[in-house]
Coordinates of N, CA, C and O in Angstrom, one line a residue:
M27 N 96.7 109.9 74.1 CA 97.9 110.7 74.5 C 97.5 111.8 75.4 O 98.5 112.3 76.0
K28 N 96.0 112.2 75.7 CA 95.8 112.9 76.8 C 96.1 112.5 77.8 O 96.8 113.5 79.3
Q29 N 96.2 111.3 78.1 CA 96.6 110.7 79.5 C 97.9 110.4 79.6 O 98.2 110.6 81.0
F30 N 99.0 110.3 78.5 CA 100.0 110.6 78.8 C 100.8 112.0 79.3 O 101.4 112.3 80.3
R31 N 99.9 112.8 78.4 CA 100.4 114.3 79.0 C 99.8 114.7 80.2 O 100.3 115.4 81.4
L32 N 98.6 114.1 80.8 CA 98.5 114.3 82.1 C 99.3 113.7 83.4 O 99.6 114.3 84.1
L33 N 99.6 112.6 82.9 CA 100.6 111.9 83.6 C 101.8 112.2 83.5 O 102.5 112.8 84.5
A34 N 102.2 112.9 82.5 CA 103.9 113.6 82.3 C 103.7 115.1 83.2 O 104.5 114.9 83.9
A35 N 102.6 115.6 83.3 CA 102.7 117.1 83.9 C 102.8 116.5 85.0 O 102.8 117.2 86.1
S36 N 101.7 115.5 85.9 CA 101.5 115.0 87.2 C 102.8 114.6 87.9 O 103.4 115.3 88.9
L37 N 103.7 114.1 87.0 CA 105.0 113.7 87.3 C 105.7 114.7 87.7 O 106.7 115.2 88.5
F38 N 105.8 115.5 86.5 CA 106.7 117.0 86.6 C 106.3 117.8 88.1 O 107.1 118.6 88.3
F39 N 104.8 117.7 88.3 CA 104.8 118.6 89.3 C 105.1 118.2 90.2 O 105.5 118.6 91.5
A40 N 105.2 116.6 90.8 CA 105.4 116.1 92.0 C 106.7 116.6 92.4 O 107.5 116.6 93.1
A41 N 107.7 116.0 90.8 CA 109.2 116.3 90.9 C 109.5 117.9 91.3 O 110.0 118.2 92.4
F42 N 108.6 118.5 90.9 CA 109.1 120.0 91.1 C 108.4 120.2 92.6 O 109.5 120.9 93.6
I43 N 107.6 119.9 93.5 CA 107.2 120.0 94.6 C 108.3 119.4 95.6 O 108.8 119.7 96.5
L44 N 108.5 118.0 95.2 CA 109.9 117.5 96.2 C 110.8 118.2 95.8 O 111.6 118.5 96.9
C45 N 111.4 118.7 95.2 CA 112.9 119.5 94.4 C 112.6 121.2 95.6 O 113.3 121.2 96.3
S46 N 111.4 121.4 95.4 CA 111.1 122.7 96.0 C 111.2 122.7 97.8 O 111.7 123.5 98.1
A47 N 110.9 121.2 97.6 CA 110.5 121.6 99.3 C 111.7 120.8 100.0 O 112.3 121.7 101.1
S48 N 112.6 120.4 99.4 CA 114.2 119.9 100.0 C 115.2 121.3 99.9 O 115.6 121.5 100.6
F49 N 114.8 122.0 98.6 CA 115.4 123.4 98.7 C 115.1 124.5 99.3 O 115.9 125.0 100.0
V50 N 113.9 124.6 99.7 CA 113.6 125.6 100.6 C 113.8 125.4 102.0 O 114.0 126.4 102.9
S51 N 114.0 123.9 102.5 CA 114.3 123.4 103.7 C 115.7 124.5 104.4 O 115.6 124.2 105.8
A52 N 116.2 124.7 103.4 CA 117.7 125.2 104.0 C 117.5 126.1 105.0 O 118.3 126.4 106.1
A53 N 116.1 126.9 105.2 CA 116.1 128.5 105.8 C 114.4 128.1 106.0 O 113.8 129.2 105.8
N54 N 114.4 127.4 107.0 CA 113.0 127.6 107.6 C 112.6 127.9 109.4 O 113.8 127.9 109.7
P55 N 111.9 128.4 109.6 CA 111.5 128.6 110.6 C 111.8 127.6 111.8 O 111.1 126.3 111.4
G56 N 112.4 127.7 112.9 CA 113.1 126.5 113.4 C 114.1 126.2 113.4 O 114.9 125.4 114.6
S57 N 114.5 126.2 112.3 CA 116.2 125.9 112.3 C 117.3 127.0 112.2 O 116.6 128.0 112.1
P58 N 118.6 126.4 112.4 CA 119.3 127.6 112.5 C 119.7 128.5 111.2 O 119.5 127.9 110.1
A59 N 119.8 129.8 111.4 CA 119.9 130.5 110.1 C 121.5 130.0 109.9 O 122.4 130.2 110.2
P60 N 121.2 129.9 108.1 CA 122.4 129.8 107.4 C 123.5 130.6 107.7 O 123.6 132.0 107.6
A61 N 124.8 130.3 108.2 CA 126.0 131.3 108.2 C 126.7 131.8 106.9 O 126.2 131.4 106.1
F62 N 126.8 133.4 107.0 CA 127.3 133.7 105.7 C 128.3 134.8 106.4 O 128.2 135.4 107.6
T63 N 129.0 135.3 105.2 CA 130.2 136.6 105.2 C 129.6 137.1 104.1 O 129.7 136.7 103.1
L64 N 129.2 138.6 104.2 CA 128.9 139.2 102.7 C 130.0 140.8 103.2 O 130.4 141.6 104.5
T65 N 130.1 141.7 102.1 CA 130.6 142.7 102.1 C 129.7 144.0 102.2 O 128.9 143.3 101.3
D66 N 129.4 144.9 102.8 CA 128.7 145.4 102.9 C 128.9 146.6 101.9 O 129.8 146.8 101.2
I67 N 128.3 147.6 101.7 CA 128.1 148.9 100.6 C 129.1 149.5 100.7 O 130.2 150.3 99.9
S68 N 129.7 149.6 102.0 CA 131.1 150.3 102.3 C 132.4 149.6 102.6 O 133.6 150.4 102.4
G69 N 132.3 148.4 102.1 CA 133.5 147.4 101.9 C 133.7 146.6 103.3 O 134.6 146.0 103.5
K70 N 132.8 146.8 104.1 CA 133.2 145.9 105.5 C 132.5 144.9 105.1 O 131.3 144.4 104.9
K71 N 133.4 143.7 105.8 CA 132.6 142.2 106.1 C 132.1 142.3 107.1 O 132.1 142.8 108.2
I72 N 130.6 141.9 107.1 CA 129.6 141.3 108.0 C 129.1 139.7 108.0 O 129.3 139.7 107.0
S73 N 129.8 139.2 109.2 CA 129.3 138.0 109.3 C 127.8 137.6 110.4 O 128.1 138.2 111.3
L74 N 127.1 137.0 109.5 CA 125.7 136.4 110.8 C 126.6 136.0 112.3 O 125.9 136.4 113.1
S75 N 127.4 135.2 112.5 CA 128.0 134.6 113.5 C 128.3 135.5 114.4 O 128.3 135.5 115.2
E76 N 128.8 136.9 113.8 CA 129.4 137.7 115.0 C 128.2 138.6 115.5 O 128.1 139.1 116.4
L77 N 126.9 138.1 115.4 CA 125.5 138.8 115.7 C 125.0 138.0 116.6 O 123.9 138.4 117.0
K78 N 125.4 136.6 116.9 CA 125.0 136.3 118.1 C 124.6 137.0 119.2 O 125.3 137.8 119.5
G79 N 123.6 136.9 120.0 CA 123.1 137.6 121.0 C 122.1 138.7 120.7 O 121.7 139.3 121.7
K80 N 122.0 138.8 119.4 CA 121.2 140.3 118.8 C 120.2 139.4 118.1 O 120.2 138.2 117.6
V81 N 118.8 140.5 117.9 CA 118.0 139.8 117.3 C 118.1 140.6 115.6 O 118.2 141.7 115.4
V82 N 118.0 139.7 114.5 CA 118.7 140.2 113.2 C 117.5 139.8 112.2 O 116.7 139.0 112.3
L83 N 116.9 140.6 111.5 CA 116.4 140.8 110.7 C 116.9 141.1 109.0 O 117.6 141.8 108.8
L84 N 116.7 139.8 108.7 CA 118.1 139.6 107.6 C 116.6 140.1 106.2 O 115.7 139.2 105.8
N85 N 116.8 141.0 105.5 CA 115.8 141.4 104.3 C 116.4 141.5 102.9 O 117.8 142.0 103.0
F86 N 115.8 140.7 102.0 CA 116.4 140.3 100.5 C 115.4 141.5 100.0 O 114.4 141.4 99.8
W87 N 116.2 142.2 99.1 CA 115.3 143.0 98.3 C 116.2 143.7 97.1 O 117.3 143.1 96.9
A88 N 115.7 144.6 96.1 CA 116.9 145.0 94.9 C 115.8 146.1 94.6 O 114.9 146.7 95.2
T89 N 116.9 147.1 94.0 CA 116.2 148.4 94.0 C 115.3 148.4 92.8 O 114.5 149.7 92.5
W90 N 115.4 147.8 92.2 CA 114.2 147.4 90.9 C 113.0 147.1 91.3 O 112.0 146.6 90.6
C91 N 112.8 146.5 92.5 CA 111.7 146.0 93.3 C 111.1 147.2 94.0 O 111.3 147.8 95.0
G92 N 109.6 147.5 93.4 CA 109.1 148.5 94.0 C 108.6 148.3 95.7 O 108.9 149.0 96.4
P93 N 107.6 147.2 95.6 CA 107.5 146.9 97.4 C 108.8 146.7 97.9 O 108.8 147.3 99.4
C94 N 110.1 146.7 98.0 CA 111.4 146.3 98.7 C 111.4 147.7 98.6 O 111.3 148.3 99.9
K95 N 111.3 148.7 97.9 CA 111.7 150.2 98.2 C 110.8 150.8 98.9 O 110.9 151.7 100.0
A96 N 109.5 150.5 98.8 CA 108.4 150.7 99.6 C 108.5 150.8 101.1 O 108.3 151.4 102.0
E97 N 108.8 149.5 101.5 CA 109.5 149.1 103.1 C 110.6 149.3 103.8 O 110.6 149.6 104.9
M98 N 111.5 149.9 103.0 CA 112.6 150.5 103.4 C 112.4 151.6 104.4 O 113.2 152.2 105.4
P99 N 111.8 152.8 104.4 CA 111.3 153.7 105.3 C 111.1 153.0 106.5 O 111.8 154.0 107.6
A100 N 109.9 152.2 106.8 CA 109.5 151.6 108.1 C 110.6 150.7 108.8 O 110.8 150.9 109.4
L101 N 111.3 149.9 107.6 CA 112.9 149.6 108.2 C 113.5 150.2 108.8 O 114.0 149.9 109.7
N102 N 113.9 151.6 108.4 CA 115.0 152.5 108.6 C 114.3 153.0 110.0 O 114.9 153.1 111.4
R103 N 113.0 153.2 110.0 CA 112.1 154.0 111.4 C 112.5 152.6 112.5 O 113.0 153.1 113.8
L104 N 112.4 151.1 112.4 CA 112.4 150.4 113.5 C 113.4 150.3 113.8 O 113.7 150.3 114.8
Y105 N 114.8 150.1 113.0 CA 116.0 150.0 113.1 C 116.4 151.2 114.0 O 117.2 151.1 115.2
I106 N 116.0 152.1 113.7 CA 116.8 153.6 114.7 C 116.0 153.6 116.2 O 116.7 153.6 116.8
E107 N 114.8 152.8 116.1 CA 114.4 153.0 117.7 C 114.6 151.7 117.9 O 114.9 152.1 119.5
L108 N 115.2 150.7 117.2 CA 115.5 149.4 118.6 C 116.8 149.3 118.2 O 117.6 148.5 119.0
K109 N 117.8 150.0 117.9 CA 119.3 149.8 117.4 C 120.0 149.4 118.5 O 121.0 148.5 119.1
D110 N 119.5 150.4 119.5 CA 120.5 150.2 121.1 C 120.0 149.2 121.8 O 120.4 149.4 123.0
K111 N 118.7 148.2 121.5 CA 118.3 147.1 122.5 C 119.1 145.9 121.7 O 118.6 145.1 122.5
G112 N 119.6 145.8 120.9 CA 120.3 144.8 120.3 C 119.7 144.4 119.3 O 119.8 142.8 119.1
F113 N 119.3 145.1 118.4 CA 118.2 144.8 117.0 C 119.1 145.0 115.8 O 119.6 146.2 116.0
V114 N 119.2 144.3 114.8 CA 120.2 144.7 113.6 C 119.4 144.3 112.4 O 118.5 143.4 112.5
I115 N 119.5 145.2 111.3 CA 118.7 144.9 110.1 C 120.0 144.6 109.5 O 120.8 145.2 109.3
L116 N 120.2 144.0 108.4 CA 121.0 143.5 107.4 C 120.3 143.2 106.1 O 119.3 142.5 106.0
A117 N 120.4 144.4 105.3 CA 119.0 144.0 104.0 C 120.4 143.7 102.9 O 121.8 144.4 102.8
V118 N 119.9 142.7 102.5 CA 120.8 141.9 101.1 C 120.6 142.5 99.8 O 119.2 142.1 99.4
S119 N 121.0 143.1 99.4 CA 120.6 143.7 97.9 C 121.2 142.6 96.8 O 122.1 141.9 96.5
L120 N 120.0 142.6 95.7 CA 120.2 141.4 95.0 C 120.8 142.0 93.7 O 120.9 141.3 92.5
D121 N 121.1 143.2 93.7 CA 121.2 144.3 92.2 C 122.6 143.4 92.0 O 123.7 143.3 92.8
T122 N 122.9 143.4 90.6 CA 124.3 143.3 90.3 C 125.2 144.4 90.2 O 126.3 144.2 90.1
A123 N 124.9 145.8 90.6 CA 125.9 146.7 90.3 C 125.1 147.9 91.9 O 124.4 147.9 92.2
E124 N 126.4 148.1 92.2 CA 126.5 148.9 93.4 C 126.0 150.3 93.1 O 125.5 150.7 93.9
K125 N 126.4 151.0 92.2 CA 125.7 152.4 91.9 C 124.1 152.9 92.3 O 124.1 153.6 92.9
P126 N 123.1 151.8 91.5 CA 122.0 151.7 91.8 C 121.4 152.0 93.7 O 120.7 152.6 94.3
V127 N 122.4 151.0 94.3 CA 122.2 150.6 95.7 C 122.6 152.1 96.4 O 122.0 152.5 97.5
K128 N 123.9 152.1 96.5 CA 124.6 153.7 97.0 C 123.6 154.8 97.0 O 123.2 155.5 97.7
S129 N 123.1 154.9 95.4 CA 121.9 155.8 95.4 C 121.1 155.8 96.3 O 120.5 156.9 96.7
F130 N 120.3 155.1 96.2 CA 118.9 154.5 97.0 C 119.5 154.9 98.4 O 118.5 155.8 98.9
I131 N 120.3 154.4 99.0 CA 120.8 154.5 100.3 C 120.9 156.0 100.6 O 120.3 156.4 101.7
A132 N 121.6 156.1 99.9 CA 122.0 158.0 100.2 C 120.5 158.6 100.1 O 120.3 159.7 100.9
E133 N 119.8 158.3 99.0 CA 118.0 158.6 99.1 C 117.7 158.9 100.0 O 116.8 159.8 100.6
K134 N 117.4 157.8 100.4 CA 116.2 157.5 101.6 C 117.0 157.4 103.1 O 116.4 157.0 104.2
K135 N 118.2 157.7 102.9 CA 119.1 158.2 104.0 C 119.0 156.6 105.1 O 118.8 156.7 106.1
L136 N 119.3 155.6 104.5 CA 119.2 154.3 105.7 C 120.5 154.2 106.4 O 121.5 154.6 106.0
A137 N 120.2 153.7 107.5 CA 121.1 153.5 108.7 C 121.5 152.1 108.9 O 122.7 152.0 110.0
F138 N 120.9 151.7 108.5 CA 121.5 150.0 108.7 C 122.2 149.6 107.7 O 122.6 150.0 106.5
P139 N 123.3 148.4 107.9 CA 123.9 148.1 106.7 C 123.3 147.6 105.6 O 122.3 146.3 105.8
V140 N 123.8 148.0 104.2 CA 123.1 147.1 103.3 C 124.6 146.3 102.5 O 125.6 146.4 102.3
L141 N 124.0 144.9 102.4 CA 125.0 144.0 101.9 C 124.7 143.7 100.8 O 123.4 143.7 99.9
M142 N 125.9 143.4 99.8 CA 125.5 142.7 98.3 C 125.5 141.5 98.1 O 126.7 140.7 98.7
D143 N 124.8 141.1 97.3 CA 124.5 139.6 96.9 C 124.6 139.2 95.4 O 123.8 138.6 95.2
S144 N 125.6 140.0 95.1 CA 125.4 140.2 93.5 C 125.7 138.7 92.7 O 124.7 138.7 91.6
D145 N 126.5 137.8 93.3 CA 126.0 136.3 93.2 C 125.0 135.5 93.3 O 124.8 134.5 92.8
K146 N 124.6 136.1 94.0 CA 123.1 135.5 94.6 C 123.3 134.1 95.0 O 122.7 133.4 95.6
E147 N 124.7 133.7 95.7 CA 124.4 132.5 96.5 C 124.1 132.8 98.2 O 123.6 131.6 98.2
L148 N 124.4 133.5 98.8 CA 123.1 133.8 99.6 C 121.7 133.4 99.5 O 121.1 132.8 100.3
S149 N 121.6 134.3 98.8 CA 119.9 134.5 98.8 C 119.2 133.3 97.8 O 118.3 132.6 98.5
F150 N 119.8 132.4 96.9 CA 119.3 131.2 96.4 C 119.9 130.4 96.9 O 118.7 129.3 97.2
D151 N 121.0 130.0 96.9 CA 121.6 128.8 97.4 C 121.4 128.3 99.1 O 120.8 127.4 99.6
L152 N 121.8 129.4 100.0 CA 121.3 129.3 101.2 C 120.1 129.5 101.9 O 119.8 128.8 102.6
Y153 N 119.4 130.5 101.4 CA 118.2 131.4 102.1 C 117.1 130.9 101.3 O 115.7 131.1 101.3
A154 N 117.2 130.3 100.2 CA 116.2 129.8 98.9 C 114.9 130.9 98.6 O 113.9 130.9 98.9
V155 N 115.7 132.2 98.7 CA 114.7 133.4 98.3 C 113.8 133.0 96.9 O 115.0 133.2 95.7
M156 N 112.6 133.0 97.0 CA 112.0 132.8 95.3 C 111.4 134.3 95.1 O 110.8 134.4 94.0
G157 N 111.4 135.1 95.8 CA 110.4 136.3 95.7 C 111.0 137.7 96.4 O 111.8 137.4 97.5
L158 N 110.8 138.7 95.9 CA 111.3 139.6 96.8 C 110.2 141.0 97.0 O 109.3 140.8 96.6
P159 N 110.3 141.2 98.1 CA 111.1 141.2 99.4 C 110.7 139.8 100.4 O 109.8 139.7 100.2
T160 N 111.9 139.2 100.6 CA 111.9 138.3 101.6 C 112.3 138.4 102.7 O 113.7 139.0 102.6
T161 N 112.1 138.3 103.9 CA 112.7 138.6 105.1 C 112.9 137.3 106.0 O 111.5 137.0 106.3
F162 N 113.5 137.1 106.9 CA 114.1 136.2 108.3 C 114.2 137.4 109.2 O 114.7 138.0 109.4
I163 N 113.5 136.4 110.1 CA 113.5 137.2 111.6 C 114.6 136.1 112.3 O 114.1 135.2 112.3
I164 N 115.4 136.4 112.8 CA 116.2 135.6 113.6 C 116.7 136.1 114.8 O 116.9 137.1 115.3
D165 N 116.3 134.5 116.4 CA 116.7 135.4 117.4 C 117.9 135.6 117.7 O 118.7 135.0 116.7
K166 N 118.0 135.4 119.1 CA 119.7 136.0 119.6 C 120.3 134.6 119.6 O 121.9 134.8 119.8
K167 N 119.7 133.2 119.6 CA 120.5 132.1 119.3 C 120.5 131.7 118.2 O 121.4 130.9 117.9
G168 N 120.3 132.9 117.3 CA 120.4 132.0 115.6 C 119.7 131.2 115.0 O 120.0 131.0 113.8
I169 N 118.3 131.4 115.5 CA 117.4 130.3 115.2 C 116.6 131.3 114.3 O 116.2 132.1 115.0
I170 N 116.0 130.8 112.9 CA 115.2 131.8 112.5 C 113.4 131.5 113.1 O 112.9 130.3 113.2
V171 N 113.4 132.9 113.5 CA 112.1 133.0 113.9 C 110.4 132.6 112.8 O 109.7 132.1 112.9
E172 N 111.0 133.5 111.6 CA 110.1 133.6 110.8 C 110.6 133.9 109.6 O 111.5 134.7 109.7
R173 N 110.2 133.4 108.7 CA 110.2 133.8 107.2 C 109.0 134.2 106.6 O 107.7 134.1 106.7
I174 N 109.3 135.6 106.2 CA 108.3 136.8 105.8 C 108.3 137.3 104.3 O 109.3 137.7 103.8
L175 N 107.3 136.8 103.4 CA 106.8 137.0 102.2 C 106.2 138.2 102.0 O 105.5 138.2 102.2
G176 N 107.2 139.2 101.0 CA 106.4 140.3 100.9 C 106.6 141.6 101.8 O 107.3 141.7 102.7
D177 N 106.3 142.6 101.2 CA 106.5 144.2 101.7 C 105.5 144.2 103.3 O 104.4 143.6 103.3
R178 N 106.1 144.8 104.4 CA 105.6 144.9 105.7 C 105.5 146.5 105.8 O 106.9 146.8 105.5
E179 N 104.8 147.0 106.8 CA 104.8 148.2 107.6 C 105.8 147.9 108.9 O 104.8 147.6 109.7
W180 N 106.9 147.6 108.7 CA 107.5 147.2 109.8 C 107.6 148.0 111.3 O 108.2 147.5 112.3
D181 N 107.3 149.3 111.0 CA 107.3 150.3 112.6 C 105.9 149.7 112.8 O 105.2 150.9 114.0
A182 N 105.0 149.2 112.4 CA 103.4 149.0 113.0 C 104.0 148.4 114.5 O 104.8 147.5 114.5
P183 N 102.7 148.6 115.4 CA 102.7 148.3 116.3 C 102.9 146.8 116.6 O 103.7 146.4 117.9
Q184 N 102.3 145.9 116.0 CA 102.5 144.3 115.7 C 103.8 143.9 115.7 O 104.6 142.9 116.6
M185 N 104.6 144.6 114.6 CA 105.7 144.1 113.9 C 106.6 144.5 115.4 O 108.1 143.8 115.6
K186 N 106.6 145.8 115.7 CA 107.3 146.4 117.0 C 107.3 145.5 118.3 O 108.4 145.2 118.9
D187 N 106.0 145.1 118.5 CA 105.8 144.0 119.9 C 106.4 142.7 119.6 O 107.0 142.0 120.0
K188 N 106.5 142.1 118.2 CA 107.4 140.7 117.7 C 108.7 141.2 118.4 O 109.3 140.1 119.0
I189 N 109.4 142.1 117.9 CA 110.7 142.6 117.8 C 111.1 142.7 119.3 O 112.2 141.9 120.0
L190 N 110.4 143.1 119.6 CA 110.8 143.5 121.4 C 110.5 142.6 122.3 O 111.2 142.1 123.1
K191 N 109.7 141.4 122.0 CA 109.4 140.3 122.5 C 110.7 139.2 122.4 O 111.2 138.8 123.5
L192 N 111.2 139.6 121.1 CA 112.4 138.4 120.9 C 113.8 139.1 121.8 O 114.6 138.4 122.0
L193 N 113.7 140.4 121.3 CA 114.5 141.0 122.4 C 114.9 140.8 123.9 O 116.0 141.2 124.5
S194 N 113.6 140.8 124.4 CA 113.6 140.5 125.6 C 113.7 139.3 126.0 O 113.3 138.4 127.4
G195 N 113.7 138.2 125.5 CA 113.7 136.9 125.5 C 112.4 135.9 125.3 O 112.3 134.7 126.0
R196 N 111.4 136.7 125.2 CA 110.0 135.6 125.3 C 109.7 135.2 123.6 O 110.4 135.3 122.9

């Protein structure tokens, strides 16, 4: 009986890994960023395809996520500093209601677009987000350069340098 359980657990684990690998492969570094159109918090439709030629930082977050909220001021500072150089931040909220998102945006005075993904199609189906925050850096050609799990100090020199290199085409 013990061997059967061990075999069953091993098979389940192997199946999980195989399924997870194929699921996550939708949005990996080196692959084109999956296209999408979402509505921002003010009702404007934003499409990733319209942003070709710009460096895009696509951040998945929620108001109930402590690390997500903690990194927002640094994201805002980075955006304000680099937006005139062809840099865009799209923050995709996984909240189900707009009210807490609007309150948070107003409180933190966020300058970048905040999109709603309340049905989670973009975050789960296209980008395979498994934890928050998750951020994708997308180059001017629409290729995912990096997938970053967890919060960061986005306006730190090393992050700023990474974005500036992409903006300059290096």
